């Protein structure tokens, strides 16, 4: 049966372009019109938990793009062989395998980043976006399109995650990319920062980091504001969810 | 609908394939991962004595440099709870195949009864005499926290590093991410003028500039700060029998 799938796809490639309009839509739709966080409101839990710093959010986003893309690809490849009764367990095994690979790869090649992210890497397994895409798309579509759909949704998730993290880290801590090899110290009370709030004649003497921003509640507000802005620009999204 | 026997076959074959692949990957990379972990721990231990390493910063050293300095300047001793140094066989008997102090897993030791624990002690031979680096472990808000405290020949604190498993980034995780917190332990005393053990207290709020026995707490991370306080208080005490003998010599 697996051979059948491959043969069908070969035909599909001949008759349709490898990267046509439909493919482009699959990849780019989740970035705005069908964003997993702001439109489908999935994956909120991790968006609250990991976004206090930009760098971990970035690594998690890359990992989610990888897991989401390849789990869609593999699920789609064996979609006709998966017994319907146990399909969710099968999807979960595929996701968990990929997440374990991500975890081992980080341990092997970048142990410091692994140590920063420990718990969050494992949490990708429970990210509803990944399984949501497998159920909703990969089980019913061909491998290449499923792969693009997975990548697109991973990117849509990552864009929002990094957006939230930039706001939270900048106003909560006065830095960007803290913990990474290239940390930017933007605003703070010592000479290490680009804007030194305590320097003589500084205009920013009143400035203090906002402690609310480091709490998960801040992410909730920021996601709310993102949704508000997005729906003001695109009124067609208002009645979707 | 698929038959039950098909489902069973499918699941068994799939699980076997996945298990085989992951086991292969995991065993293939095991040595390198263990080495990474050892280097990570050694780097953390050296960070506690970064003031004695000249202008070298343990965070920026290469892996080879970390191993080089650690092997040439650090003696490792394993102690039982009465402060008696242990032989390699005793460490192996406690369940650590390598037989060295660095093989001791503090997380496992923390689960044992207090009397049965064994402790790793690292002695850094600096230009200014021996620095004793003790390992401490306790509980933060969400999960375990641990650290290394460096004590000089008078048993004053000369450095500290902390790490955690799952504290909140930006709040409890500041014990590791904000260098100002571990640095604030430098120069603090753990014995009062009468020679009684008082440890270093992590106070809620500001400790005051001239307080030799306390450091500032962390805003928004009270539980983690209390955890650090308890961890140090209990952890250093475990080493007391050995340290008192060692500095008396």
PDB file of N, CA, C and O in Angstrom, chain A residues 4-71:
ATOM      1  N   UNK A   4       1.738   2.187  -3.427  1.00  0.00           N
ATOM      2  CA  UNK A   4       0.641   2.866  -4.095  1.00  0.00           C
ATOM      3  C   UNK A   4       0.705   4.365  -3.914  1.00  0.00           C
ATOM      4  O   UNK A   4       0.583   5.127  -4.861  1.00  0.00           O
ATOM      5  N   UNK A   5       0.886   4.768  -2.666  1.00  0.00           N
ATOM      6  CA  UNK A   5       0.924   6.185  -2.329  1.00  0.00           C
ATOM      7  C   UNK A   5       2.000   6.895  -3.153  1.00  0.00           C
ATOM      8  O   UNK A   5       1.770   7.953  -3.725  1.00  0.00           O
ATOM      9  N   UNK A   6       3.170   6.269  -3.190  1.00  0.00           N
ATOM     10  CA  UNK A   6       4.290   6.901  -3.889  1.00  0.00           C
ATOM     11  C   UNK A   6       3.949   7.067  -5.368  1.00  0.00           C
ATOM     12  O   UNK A   6       4.171   8.128  -5.951  1.00  0.00           O
ATOM     13  N   UNK A   7       3.367   6.004  -5.965  1.00  0.00           N
ATOM     14  CA  UNK A   7       3.026   6.071  -7.386  1.00  0.00           C
ATOM     15  C   UNK A   7       2.032   7.203  -7.650  1.00  0.00           C
ATOM     16  O   UNK A   7       2.220   8.006  -8.544  1.00  0.00           O
ATOM     17  N   UNK A   8       1.016   7.290  -6.806  1.00  0.00           N
ATOM     18  CA  UNK A   8       0.037   8.352  -6.974  1.00  0.00           C
ATOM     19  C   UNK A   8       0.677   9.731  -6.926  1.00  0.00           C
ATOM     20  O   UNK A   8       0.360  10.608  -7.712  1.00  0.00           O
ATOM     21  N   UNK A   9       1.602   9.885  -5.974  1.00  0.00           N
ATOM     22  CA  UNK A   9       2.247  11.187  -5.820  1.00  0.00           C
ATOM     23  C   UNK A   9       3.082  11.525  -7.047  1.00  0.00           C
ATOM     24  O   UNK A   9       3.155  12.670  -7.468  1.00  0.00           O
ATOM     25  N   UNK A  10       3.721  10.501  -7.634  1.00  0.00           N
ATOM     26  CA  UNK A  10       4.529  10.743  -8.831  1.00  0.00           C
ATOM     27  C   UNK A  10       3.649  11.316  -9.929  1.00  0.00           C
ATOM     28  O   UNK A  10       4.023  12.253 -10.615  1.00  0.00           O
ATOM     29  N   UNK A  11       2.430  10.761 -10.075  1.00  0.00           N
ATOM     30  CA  UNK A  11       1.492  11.288 -11.072  1.00  0.00           C
ATOM     31  C   UNK A  11       1.117  12.734 -10.742  1.00  0.00           C
ATOM     32  O   UNK A  11       1.093  13.592 -11.603  1.00  0.00           O
ATOM     33  N   UNK A  12       0.845  12.944  -9.460  1.00  0.00           N
ATOM     34  CA  UNK A  12       0.428  14.273  -9.036  1.00  0.00           C
ATOM     35  C   UNK A  12       1.491  15.312  -9.375  1.00  0.00           C
ATOM     36  O   UNK A  12       1.181  16.421  -9.810  1.00  0.00           O
ATOM     37  N   UNK A  13       2.743  14.924  -9.182  1.00  0.00           N
ATOM     38  CA  UNK A  13       3.823  15.860  -9.456  1.00  0.00           C
ATOM     39  C   UNK A  13       3.853  16.217 -10.935  1.00  0.00           C
ATOM     40  O   UNK A  13       4.080  17.368 -11.318  1.00  0.00           O
ATOM     41  N   UNK A  14       3.570  15.215 -11.786  1.00  0.00           N
ATOM     42  CA  UNK A  14       3.582  15.480 -13.232  1.00  0.00           C
ATOM     43  C   UNK A  14       2.489  16.467 -13.624  1.00  0.00           C
ATOM     44  O   UNK A  14       2.712  17.393 -14.375  1.00  0.00           O
ATOM     45  N   UNK A  15       1.294  16.247 -13.078  1.00  0.00           N
ATOM     46  CA  UNK A  15       0.176  17.059 -13.524  1.00  0.00           C
ATOM     47  C   UNK A  15       0.110  18.416 -12.843  1.00  0.00           C
ATOM     48  O   UNK A  15      -0.441  19.352 -13.377  1.00  0.00           O
ATOM     49  N   UNK A  16       0.683  18.521 -11.633  1.00  0.00           N
ATOM     50  CA  UNK A  16       0.629  19.803 -10.929  1.00  0.00           C
ATOM     51  C   UNK A  16       2.035  20.301 -10.649  1.00  0.00           C
ATOM     52  O   UNK A  16       2.941  19.507 -10.447  1.00  0.00           O
ATOM     53  N   UNK A  17       2.207  21.611 -10.610  1.00  0.00           N
ATOM     54  CA  UNK A  17       3.548  22.127 -10.287  1.00  0.00           C
ATOM     55  C   UNK A  17       3.911  21.787  -8.842  1.00  0.00           C
ATOM     56  O   UNK A  17       3.027  21.662  -7.990  1.00  0.00           O
ATOM     57  N   UNK A  18       5.229  21.606  -8.592  1.00  0.00           N
ATOM     58  CA  UNK A  18       5.694  21.216  -7.258  1.00  0.00           C
ATOM     59  C   UNK A  18       5.401  22.315  -6.249  1.00  0.00           C
ATOM     60  O   UNK A  18       5.120  22.068  -5.091  1.00  0.00           O
ATOM     61  N   UNK A  19       5.480  23.555  -6.713  1.00  0.00           N
ATOM     62  CA  UNK A  19       5.221  24.647  -5.785  1.00  0.00           C
ATOM     63  C   UNK A  19       4.331  25.687  -6.457  1.00  0.00           C
ATOM     64  O   UNK A  19       4.787  26.748  -6.872  1.00  0.00           O
ATOM     65  N   UNK A  20       3.069  25.335  -6.603  1.00  0.00           N
ATOM     66  CA  UNK A  20       2.122  26.230  -7.278  1.00  0.00           C
ATOM     67  C   UNK A  20       1.379  27.100  -6.280  1.00  0.00           C
ATOM     68  O   UNK A  20       1.795  27.247  -5.136  1.00  0.00           O
ATOM     69  N   UNK A  21       0.260  27.632  -6.742  1.00  0.00           N
ATOM     70  CA  UNK A  21      -0.538  28.532  -5.908  1.00  0.00           C
ATOM     71  C   UNK A  21      -1.031  27.864  -4.633  1.00  0.00           C
ATOM     72  O   UNK A  21      -1.000  28.428  -3.551  1.00  0.00           O
ATOM     73  N   UNK A  22      -1.520  26.611  -4.801  1.00  0.00           N
ATOM     74  CA  UNK A  22      -2.074  25.909  -3.645  1.00  0.00           C
ATOM     75  C   UNK A  22      -1.007  25.674  -2.582  1.00  0.00           C
ATOM     76  O   UNK A  22      -1.246  25.815  -1.386  1.00  0.00           O
ATOM     77  N   UNK A  23       0.195  25.308  -3.067  1.00  0.00           N
ATOM     78  CA  UNK A  23       1.285  25.022  -2.132  1.00  0.00           C
ATOM     79  C   UNK A  23       1.686  26.290  -1.378  1.00  0.00           C
ATOM     80  O   UNK A  23       1.960  26.266  -0.191  1.00  0.00           O
ATOM     81  N   UNK A  24       1.701  27.391  -2.142  1.00  0.00           N
ATOM     82  CA  UNK A  24       2.096  28.656  -1.527  1.00  0.00           C
ATOM     83  C   UNK A  24       1.082  29.057  -0.445  1.00  0.00           C
ATOM     84  O   UNK A  24       1.429  29.518   0.630  1.00  0.00           O
ATOM     85  N   UNK A  25      -0.191  28.808  -0.771  1.00  0.00           N
ATOM     86  CA  UNK A  25      -1.253  29.126   0.173  1.00  0.00           C
ATOM     87  C   UNK A  25      -1.106  28.284   1.461  1.00  0.00           C
ATOM     88  O   UNK A  25      -1.254  28.798   2.566  1.00  0.00           O
ATOM     89  N   UNK A  26      -0.765  27.003   1.268  1.00  0.00           N
ATOM     90  CA  UNK A  26      -0.597  26.120   2.431  1.00  0.00           C
ATOM     91  C   UNK A  26       0.495  26.627   3.350  1.00  0.00           C
ATOM     92  O   UNK A  26       0.402  26.565   4.570  1.00  0.00           O
ATOM     93  N   UNK A  27       1.560  27.133   2.719  1.00  0.00           N
ATOM     94  CA  UNK A  27       2.717  27.560   3.497  1.00  0.00           C
ATOM     95  C   UNK A  27       2.481  28.915   4.171  1.00  0.00           C
ATOM     96  O   UNK A  27       2.896  29.140   5.303  1.00  0.00           O
ATOM     97  N   UNK A  28       1.791  29.822   3.455  1.00  0.00           N
ATOM     98  CA  UNK A  28       1.691  31.198   3.954  1.00  0.00           C
ATOM     99  C   UNK A  28       0.395  31.503   4.714  1.00  0.00           C
ATOM    100  O   UNK A  28       0.369  32.406   5.536  1.00  0.00           O
ATOM    101  N   UNK A  29      -0.659  30.739   4.435  1.00  0.00           N
ATOM    102  CA  UNK A  29      -1.925  30.988   5.135  1.00  0.00           C
ATOM    103  C   UNK A  29      -1.792  30.992   6.659  1.00  0.00           C
ATOM    104  O   UNK A  29      -2.335  31.871   7.324  1.00  0.00           O
ATOM    105  N   UNK A  30      -1.074  30.002   7.221  1.00  0.00           N
ATOM    106  CA  UNK A  30      -0.988  29.963   8.694  1.00  0.00           C
ATOM    107  C   UNK A  30      -0.254  31.168   9.282  1.00  0.00           C
ATOM    108  O   UNK A  30      -0.325  31.408  10.482  1.00  0.00           O
ATOM    109  N   UNK A  31       0.470  31.918   8.439  1.00  0.00           N
ATOM    110  CA  UNK A  31       1.187  33.070   8.977  1.00  0.00           C
ATOM    111  C   UNK A  31       0.219  34.200   9.318  1.00  0.00           C
ATOM    112  O   UNK A  31       0.480  35.013  10.174  1.00  0.00           O
ATOM    113  N   UNK A  32      -0.913  34.271   8.628  1.00  0.00           N
ATOM    114  CA  UNK A  32      -1.859  35.347   8.927  1.00  0.00           C
ATOM    115  C   UNK A  32      -3.305  34.862   8.975  1.00  0.00           C
ATOM    116  O   UNK A  32      -3.876  34.699  10.042  1.00  0.00           O
ATOM    117  N   UNK A  33      -3.895  34.568   7.798  1.00  0.00           N
ATOM    118  CA  UNK A  33      -5.322  34.262   7.733  1.00  0.00           C
ATOM    119  C   UNK A  33      -5.730  33.077   8.594  1.00  0.00           C
ATOM    120  O   UNK A  33      -6.856  32.995   9.054  1.00  0.00           O
ATOM    121  N   UNK A  34      -4.822  32.133   8.761  1.00  0.00           N
ATOM    122  CA  UNK A  34      -5.186  30.936   9.491  1.00  0.00           C
ATOM    123  C   UNK A  34      -4.158  30.647  10.578  1.00  0.00           C
ATOM    124  O   UNK A  34      -3.736  29.519  10.781  1.00  0.00           O
ATOM    125  N   UNK A  35      -3.700  31.726  11.238  1.00  0.00           N
ATOM    126  CA  UNK A  35      -2.629  31.559  12.224  1.00  0.00           C
ATOM    127  C   UNK A  35      -3.072  30.640  13.365  1.00  0.00           C
ATOM    128  O   UNK A  35      -4.145  30.823  13.935  1.00  0.00           O
ATOM    129  N   UNK A  36      -2.216  29.630  13.676  1.00  0.00           N
ATOM    130  CA  UNK A  36      -2.639  28.683  14.717  1.00  0.00           C
ATOM    131  C   UNK A  36      -2.899  29.352  16.070  1.00  0.00           C
ATOM    132  O   UNK A  36      -3.776  28.903  16.805  1.00  0.00           O
ATOM    133  N   UNK A  37      -2.149  30.389  16.414  1.00  0.00           N
ATOM    134  CA  UNK A  37      -2.350  30.995  17.733  1.00  0.00           C
ATOM    135  C   UNK A  37      -3.468  32.030  17.716  1.00  0.00           C
ATOM    136  O   UNK A  37      -4.430  31.942  18.465  1.00  0.00           O
ATOM    137  N   UNK A  38      -3.360  33.022  16.791  1.00  0.00           N
ATOM    138  CA  UNK A  38      -4.295  34.149  16.891  1.00  0.00           C
ATOM    139  C   UNK A  38      -5.639  33.876  16.237  1.00  0.00           C
ATOM    140  O   UNK A  38      -6.620  34.521  16.580  1.00  0.00           O
ATOM    141  N   UNK A  39      -5.709  32.928  15.284  1.00  0.00           N
ATOM    142  CA  UNK A  39      -7.001  32.646  14.659  1.00  0.00           C
ATOM    143  C   UNK A  39      -7.603  31.342  15.180  1.00  0.00           C
ATOM    144  O   UNK A  39      -8.743  31.301  15.611  1.00  0.00           O
ATOM    145  N   UNK A  40      -6.778  30.268  15.166  1.00  0.00           N
ATOM    146  CA  UNK A  40      -7.311  28.997  15.674  1.00  0.00           C
ATOM    147  C   UNK A  40      -7.257  28.898  17.195  1.00  0.00           C
ATOM    148  O   UNK A  40      -7.859  28.011  17.786  1.00  0.00           O
ATOM    149  N   UNK A  41      -6.456  29.826  17.805  1.00  0.00           N
ATOM    150  CA  UNK A  41      -6.264  29.840  19.257  1.00  0.00           C
ATOM    151  C   UNK A  41      -5.878  28.438  19.782  1.00  0.00           C
ATOM    152  O   UNK A  41      -6.494  27.877  20.686  1.00  0.00           O
ATOM    153  N   UNK A  42      -4.821  27.888  19.173  1.00  0.00           N
ATOM    154  CA  UNK A  42      -4.223  26.628  19.630  1.00  0.00           C
ATOM    155  C   UNK A  42      -2.820  26.928  20.158  1.00  0.00           C
ATOM    156  O   UNK A  42      -2.226  27.954  19.832  1.00  0.00           O
ATOM    157  N   UNK A  43      -2.277  26.019  20.952  1.00  0.00           N
ATOM    158  CA  UNK A  43      -0.888  26.160  21.382  1.00  0.00           C
ATOM    159  C   UNK A  43      -0.665  27.325  22.318  1.00  0.00           C
ATOM    160  O   UNK A  43       0.457  27.823  22.466  1.00  0.00           O
ATOM    161  N   UNK A  44      -1.741  27.776  22.977  1.00  0.00           N
ATOM    162  CA  UNK A  44      -1.639  28.932  23.858  1.00  0.00           C
ATOM    163  C   UNK A  44      -0.745  28.629  25.073  1.00  0.00           C
ATOM    164  O   UNK A  44       0.040  29.468  25.498  1.00  0.00           O
ATOM    165  N   UNK A  45      -0.849  27.405  25.578  1.00  0.00           N
ATOM    166  CA  UNK A  45      -0.133  27.081  26.824  1.00  0.00           C
ATOM    167  C   UNK A  45       1.365  27.318  26.689  1.00  0.00           C
ATOM    168  O   UNK A  45       1.988  27.965  27.526  1.00  0.00           O
ATOM    169  N   UNK A  46       1.964  26.806  25.584  1.00  0.00           N
ATOM    170  CA  UNK A  46       3.396  27.008  25.439  1.00  0.00           C
ATOM    171  C   UNK A  46       3.704  28.458  25.090  1.00  0.00           C
ATOM    172  O   UNK A  46       4.763  28.979  25.442  1.00  0.00           O
ATOM    173  N   UNK A  47       2.774  29.127  24.406  1.00  0.00           N
ATOM    174  CA  UNK A  47       2.999  30.540  24.085  1.00  0.00           C
ATOM    175  C   UNK A  47       3.078  31.380  25.359  1.00  0.00           C
ATOM    176  O   UNK A  47       3.764  32.396  25.409  1.00  0.00           O
ATOM    177  N   UNK A  48       2.401  30.948  26.412  1.00  0.00           N
ATOM    178  CA  UNK A  48       2.491  31.662  27.687  1.00  0.00           C
ATOM    179  C   UNK A  48       3.763  31.283  28.426  1.00  0.00           C
ATOM    180  O   UNK A  48       4.416  32.107  29.051  1.00  0.00           O
ATOM    181  N   UNK A  49       4.144  30.004  28.351  1.00  0.00           N
ATOM    182  CA  UNK A  49       5.216  29.498  29.208  1.00  0.00           C
ATOM    183  C   UNK A  49       6.611  29.898  28.746  1.00  0.00           C
ATOM    184  O   UNK A  49       7.443  30.290  29.549  1.00  0.00           O
ATOM    185  N   UNK A  50       6.893  29.806  27.448  1.00  0.00           N
ATOM    186  CA  UNK A  50       8.289  29.948  27.022  1.00  0.00           C
ATOM    187  C   UNK A  50       8.663  31.345  26.562  1.00  0.00           C
ATOM    188  O   UNK A  50       9.816  31.597  26.240  1.00  0.00           O
ATOM    189  N   UNK A  51       7.699  32.279  26.505  1.00  0.00           N
ATOM    190  CA  UNK A  51       7.984  33.525  25.794  1.00  0.00           C
ATOM    191  C   UNK A  51       8.586  34.637  26.647  1.00  0.00           C
ATOM    192  O   UNK A  51       8.603  35.768  26.214  1.00  0.00           O
ATOM    193  N   UNK A  52       9.082  34.337  27.856  1.00  0.00           N
ATOM    194  CA  UNK A  52       9.639  35.445  28.621  1.00  0.00           C
ATOM    195  C   UNK A  52      10.996  35.887  28.067  1.00  0.00           C
ATOM    196  O   UNK A  52      11.436  36.992  28.323  1.00  0.00           O
ATOM    197  N   UNK A  53      11.672  35.016  27.304  1.00  0.00           N
ATOM    198  CA  UNK A  53      12.934  35.390  26.665  1.00  0.00           C
ATOM    199  C   UNK A  53      12.886  35.026  25.178  1.00  0.00           C
ATOM    200  O   UNK A  53      12.255  34.040  24.796  1.00  0.00           O
ATOM    201  N   UNK A  54      13.584  35.817  24.355  1.00  0.00           N
ATOM    202  CA  UNK A  54      13.520  35.616  22.906  1.00  0.00           C
ATOM    203  C   UNK A  54      14.257  34.351  22.472  1.00  0.00           C
ATOM    204  O   UNK A  54      13.755  33.577  21.656  1.00  0.00           O
ATOM    205  N   UNK A  55      15.445  34.126  23.040  1.00  0.00           N
ATOM    206  CA  UNK A  55      16.290  33.045  22.534  1.00  0.00           C
ATOM    207  C   UNK A  55      15.653  31.664  22.693  1.00  0.00           C
ATOM    208  O   UNK A  55      15.569  30.914  21.707  1.00  0.00           O
ATOM    209  N   UNK A  56      15.161  31.311  23.899  1.00  0.00           N
ATOM    210  CA  UNK A  56      14.479  30.019  24.004  1.00  0.00           C
ATOM    211  C   UNK A  56      13.260  29.930  23.080  1.00  0.00           C
ATOM    212  O   UNK A  56      13.003  28.875  22.497  1.00  0.00           O
ATOM    213  N   UNK A  57      12.540  31.049  22.915  1.00  0.00           N
ATOM    214  CA  UNK A  57      11.380  31.041  22.018  1.00  0.00           C
ATOM    215  C   UNK A  57      11.804  30.708  20.596  1.00  0.00           C
ATOM    216  O   UNK A  57      11.125  29.979  19.876  1.00  0.00           O
ATOM    217  N   UNK A  58      12.965  31.253  20.202  1.00  0.00           N
ATOM    218  CA  UNK A  58      13.473  31.019  18.853  1.00  0.00           C
ATOM    219  C   UNK A  58      13.810  29.541  18.660  1.00  0.00           C
ATOM    220  O   UNK A  58      13.418  28.921  17.666  1.00  0.00           O
ATOM    221  N   UNK A  59      14.520  28.961  19.634  1.00  0.00           N
ATOM    222  CA  UNK A  59      14.904  27.549  19.523  1.00  0.00           C
ATOM    223  C   UNK A  59      13.659  26.661  19.509  1.00  0.00           C
ATOM    224  O   UNK A  59      13.555  25.730  18.700  1.00  0.00           O
ATOM    225  N   UNK A  60      12.689  26.974  20.375  1.00  0.00           N
ATOM    226  CA  UNK A  60      11.450  26.195  20.409  1.00  0.00           C
ATOM    227  C   UNK A  60      10.725  26.317  19.070  1.00  0.00           C
ATOM    228  O   UNK A  60      10.211  25.334  18.544  1.00  0.00           O
ATOM    229  N   UNK A  61      10.697  27.523  18.502  1.00  0.00           N
ATOM    230  CA  UNK A  61      10.012  27.711  17.228  1.00  0.00           C
ATOM    231  C   UNK A  61      10.630  26.846  16.140  1.00  0.00           C
ATOM    232  O   UNK A  61       9.925  26.186  15.373  1.00  0.00           O
ATOM    233  N   UNK A  62      11.977  26.851  16.071  1.00  0.00           N
ATOM    234  CA  UNK A  62      12.667  26.024  15.071  1.00  0.00           C
ATOM    235  C   UNK A  62      12.304  24.553  15.292  1.00  0.00           C
ATOM    236  O   UNK A  62      11.990  23.818  14.348  1.00  0.00           O
ATOM    237  N   UNK A  63      12.306  24.124  16.561  1.00  0.00           N
ATOM    238  CA  UNK A  63      11.994  22.731  16.869  1.00  0.00           C
ATOM    239  C   UNK A  63      10.564  22.397  16.467  1.00  0.00           C
ATOM    240  O   UNK A  63      10.305  21.318  15.924  1.00  0.00           O
ATOM    241  N   UNK A  64       9.627  23.325  16.708  1.00  0.00           N
ATOM    242  CA  UNK A  64       8.231  23.056  16.352  1.00  0.00           C
ATOM    243  C   UNK A  64       8.060  22.989  14.834  1.00  0.00           C
ATOM    244  O   UNK A  64       7.339  22.133  14.317  1.00  0.00           O
ATOM    245  N   UNK A  65       8.753  23.880  14.099  1.00  0.00           N
ATOM    246  CA  UNK A  65       8.688  23.833  12.633  1.00  0.00           C
ATOM    247  C   UNK A  65       9.159  22.461  12.154  1.00  0.00           C
ATOM    248  O   UNK A  65       8.502  21.806  11.330  1.00  0.00           O
ATOM    249  N   UNK A  66      10.272  21.984  12.710  1.00  0.00           N
ATOM    250  CA  UNK A  66      10.815  20.682  12.329  1.00  0.00           C
ATOM    251  C   UNK A  66       9.834  19.550  12.655  1.00  0.00           C
ATOM    252  O   UNK A  66       9.481  18.740  11.796  1.00  0.00           O
ATOM    253  N   UNK A  67       9.369  19.533  13.896  1.00  0.00           N
ATOM    254  CA  UNK A  67       8.481  18.450  14.334  1.00  0.00           C
ATOM    255  C   UNK A  67       7.167  18.483  13.556  1.00  0.00           C
ATOM    256  O   UNK A  67       6.681  17.459  13.072  1.00  0.00           O
ATOM    257  N   UNK A  68       6.611  19.685  13.403  1.00  0.00           N
ATOM    258  CA  UNK A  68       5.330  19.830  12.728  1.00  0.00           C
ATOM    259  C   UNK A  68       5.451  19.410  11.261  1.00  0.00           C
ATOM    260  O   UNK A  68       4.613  18.659  10.746  1.00  0.00           O
ATOM    261  N   UNK A  69       6.496  19.858  10.594  1.00  0.00           N
ATOM    262  CA  UNK A  69       6.698  19.520   9.186  1.00  0.00           C
ATOM    263  C   UNK A  69       6.869  18.028   8.970  1.00  0.00           C
ATOM    264  O   UNK A  69       6.170  17.411   8.172  1.00  0.00           O
ATOM    265  N   UNK A  70       7.807  17.421   9.711  1.00  0.00           N
ATOM    266  CA  UNK A  70       8.127  16.025   9.455  1.00  0.00           C
ATOM    267  C   UNK A  70       7.073  15.063   9.997  1.00  0.00           C
ATOM    268  O   UNK A  70       6.860  13.996   9.411  1.00  0.00           O
ATOM    269  N   UNK A  71       6.389  15.435  11.092  1.00  0.00           N
ATOM    270  CA  UNK A  71       5.330  14.535  11.558  1.00  0.00           C
ATOM    271  C   UNK A  71       4.194  14.524  10.538  1.00  0.00           C
ATOM    272  O   UNK A  71       3.602  13.478  10.273  1.00  0.00           O
TER     273      UNK A  71
END
